[in-house]
Short mmCIF file of C-alpha atoms in Angstrom, two decimals:
data_model
loop_
_atom_site.label_atom_id
_atom_site.label_comp_id
_atom_site.label_asym_id
_atom_site.label_seq_id
_atom_site.Cartn_x
_atom_site.Cartn_y
_atom_site.Cartn_z
CA UNK A 701 82.19 90.32 100.95
CA UNK A 702 84.51 93.18 99.30
CA UNK A 703 88.26 92.59 99.01
CA UNK A 704 90.41 93.57 102.20
CA UNK A 705 91.39 96.31 102.21
CA UNK A 706 95.94 96.64 102.58
CA UNK A 707 98.27 98.73 104.73
CA UNK A 708 100.40 97.91 101.31
CA UNK A 709 97.64 99.80 98.86
CA UNK A 710 97.91 103.20 100.25
CA UNK A 711 101.07 105.03 97.79
CA UNK A 712 103.65 105.49 101.02
CA UNK A 713 105.40 108.09 98.39
CA UNK A 714 102.14 110.44 98.42
CA UNK A 715 100.85 109.62 101.79
CA UNK A 716 102.92 111.94 103.35
CA UNK A 717 101.58 115.06 104.56
CA UNK A 718 103.49 117.27 102.81
CA UNK A 719 104.16 115.21 99.65
CA UNK A 720 100.68 115.08 100.09
CA UNK A 721 99.44 118.85 99.87
CA UNK A 722 102.58 119.37 96.73
CA UNK A 723 100.68 116.45 94.30
CA UNK A 724 97.36 117.65 95.03
CA UNK A 725 98.59 121.47 94.87
CA UNK A 726 99.93 120.51 91.24
CA UNK A 727 96.78 118.18 90.32
CA UNK A 728 95.20 121.37 90.03
CA UNK A 729 98.05 123.51 88.28
CA UNK A 730 99.36 123.27 85.42
CA UNK A 731 102.43 123.79 86.83
CA UNK A 732 104.10 125.73 90.07
CA UNK A 733 106.97 128.04 91.03
CA UNK A 734 109.12 126.66 93.86
CA UNK A 735 108.04 130.09 95.43
CA UNK A 736 104.56 129.27 94.52
CA UNK A 737 104.32 126.24 96.08
CA UNK A 738 106.30 127.08 99.43
CA UNK A 739 104.29 130.17 100.05
CA UNK A 740 100.60 127.99 99.82
CA UNK A 741 101.81 125.12 101.56
CA UNK A 742 103.34 127.18 104.02
CA UNK A 743 106.96 124.92 103.61
CA UNK A 744 111.16 126.57 104.43
CA UNK A 745 112.86 125.84 101.92
CA UNK A 746 114.50 122.76 102.79
CA UNK A 747 111.18 121.41 103.84
CA UNK A 748 109.53 121.74 100.26
CA UNK A 749 113.45 121.12 98.76
CA UNK A 750 113.48 116.83 100.47
CA UNK A 751 110.52 116.54 99.67
CA UNK A 752 110.14 117.47 95.64
CA UNK A 753 113.56 115.37 96.08
CA UNK A 754 111.58 112.28 96.96
CA UNK A 755 108.49 113.18 94.63
CA UNK A 756 111.22 113.68 91.81
CA UNK A 757 113.34 110.67 92.47
CA UNK A 758 110.17 107.99 92.26
CA UNK A 759 109.15 110.10 88.70
CA UNK A 760 106.06 111.58 89.66
CA UNK A 761 107.30 114.86 89.58
CA UNK A 762 109.66 116.23 87.23
CA UNK A 763 112.07 119.79 89.01
CA UNK A 764 112.67 121.99 86.39
CA UNK A 765 115.64 124.54 87.18
CA UNK A 766 116.31 127.86 84.94
CA UNK A 767 117.15 131.26 84.41
CA UNK A 768 114.55 134.30 84.84
CA UNK A 769 116.71 137.16 83.80
CA UNK A 770 119.67 136.41 86.12
CA UNK A 771 117.28 134.73 88.53
CA UNK A 772 116.96 131.02 89.37
CA UNK A 773 113.77 129.87 88.64
CA UNK A 774 112.78 126.64 90.07
CA UNK A 775 109.04 125.10 88.57
CA UNK A 776 107.68 121.94 89.11
CA UNK A 777 104.56 119.27 87.19
CA UNK A 778 103.39 116.11 87.67
CA UNK A 779 104.27 113.71 85.34
CA UNK A 780 101.91 111.21 83.58
CA UNK A 781 103.10 108.26 86.36
CA UNK A 782 102.28 110.97 89.21
CA UNK A 783 99.10 111.99 87.94
CA UNK A 784 98.15 108.43 87.75
CA UNK A 785 99.72 107.79 91.03
CA UNK A 786 97.66 110.08 92.68
CA UNK A 787 94.25 109.15 90.90
CA UNK A 788 95.03 105.20 92.35
CA UNK A 789 95.63 106.79 95.73
CA UNK A 790 92.01 108.83 95.59
CA UNK A 791 90.55 105.74 94.69
CA UNK A 792 92.34 104.45 97.39
CA UNK A 793 91.12 106.42 100.17
CA UNK A 794 87.21 106.70 97.92
CA UNK A 795 87.61 102.78 99.24
CA UNK A 796 88.68 102.99 102.86
CA UNK A 797 85.36 105.17 103.38
CA UNK A 798 83.27 103.92 101.46
CA UNK A 799 84.38 100.13 103.11
CA UNK A 800 84.46 102.89 106.87
CA UNK A 801 80.55 103.72 105.89
CA UNK A 802 79.47 100.00 105.25
CA UNK A 803 80.28 99.23 108.95
CA UNK A 804 79.04 102.33 110.46
CA UNK A 805 75.91 101.15 108.41
CA UNK A 806 75.70 98.01 109.52
CA UNK A 807 76.26 99.10 113.42
CA UNK A 808 72.91 100.87 112.79
#
């Protein structure tokens, strides 16, 4: 029998729908601007700002503010901690799916 799946095994910071989308987008791009993420994920400024702050406070992303000419430029990238947390999150989801598949196979 496999180890039971506990709700605490799922990273609550990443599990929220918008934060999961942000982390997934950053996992496949070395860096994205605030506007690129906002457009890609169809988010409002406030929504992206609030969720990125939560990810930054957890140490999962780095938010860098600079200027491009006279215009402000905000970029985001995953940290090593964030990349590792996302990998653990995906591994946990795989375990949940495997567990569910075994349960379905056992009931047929």
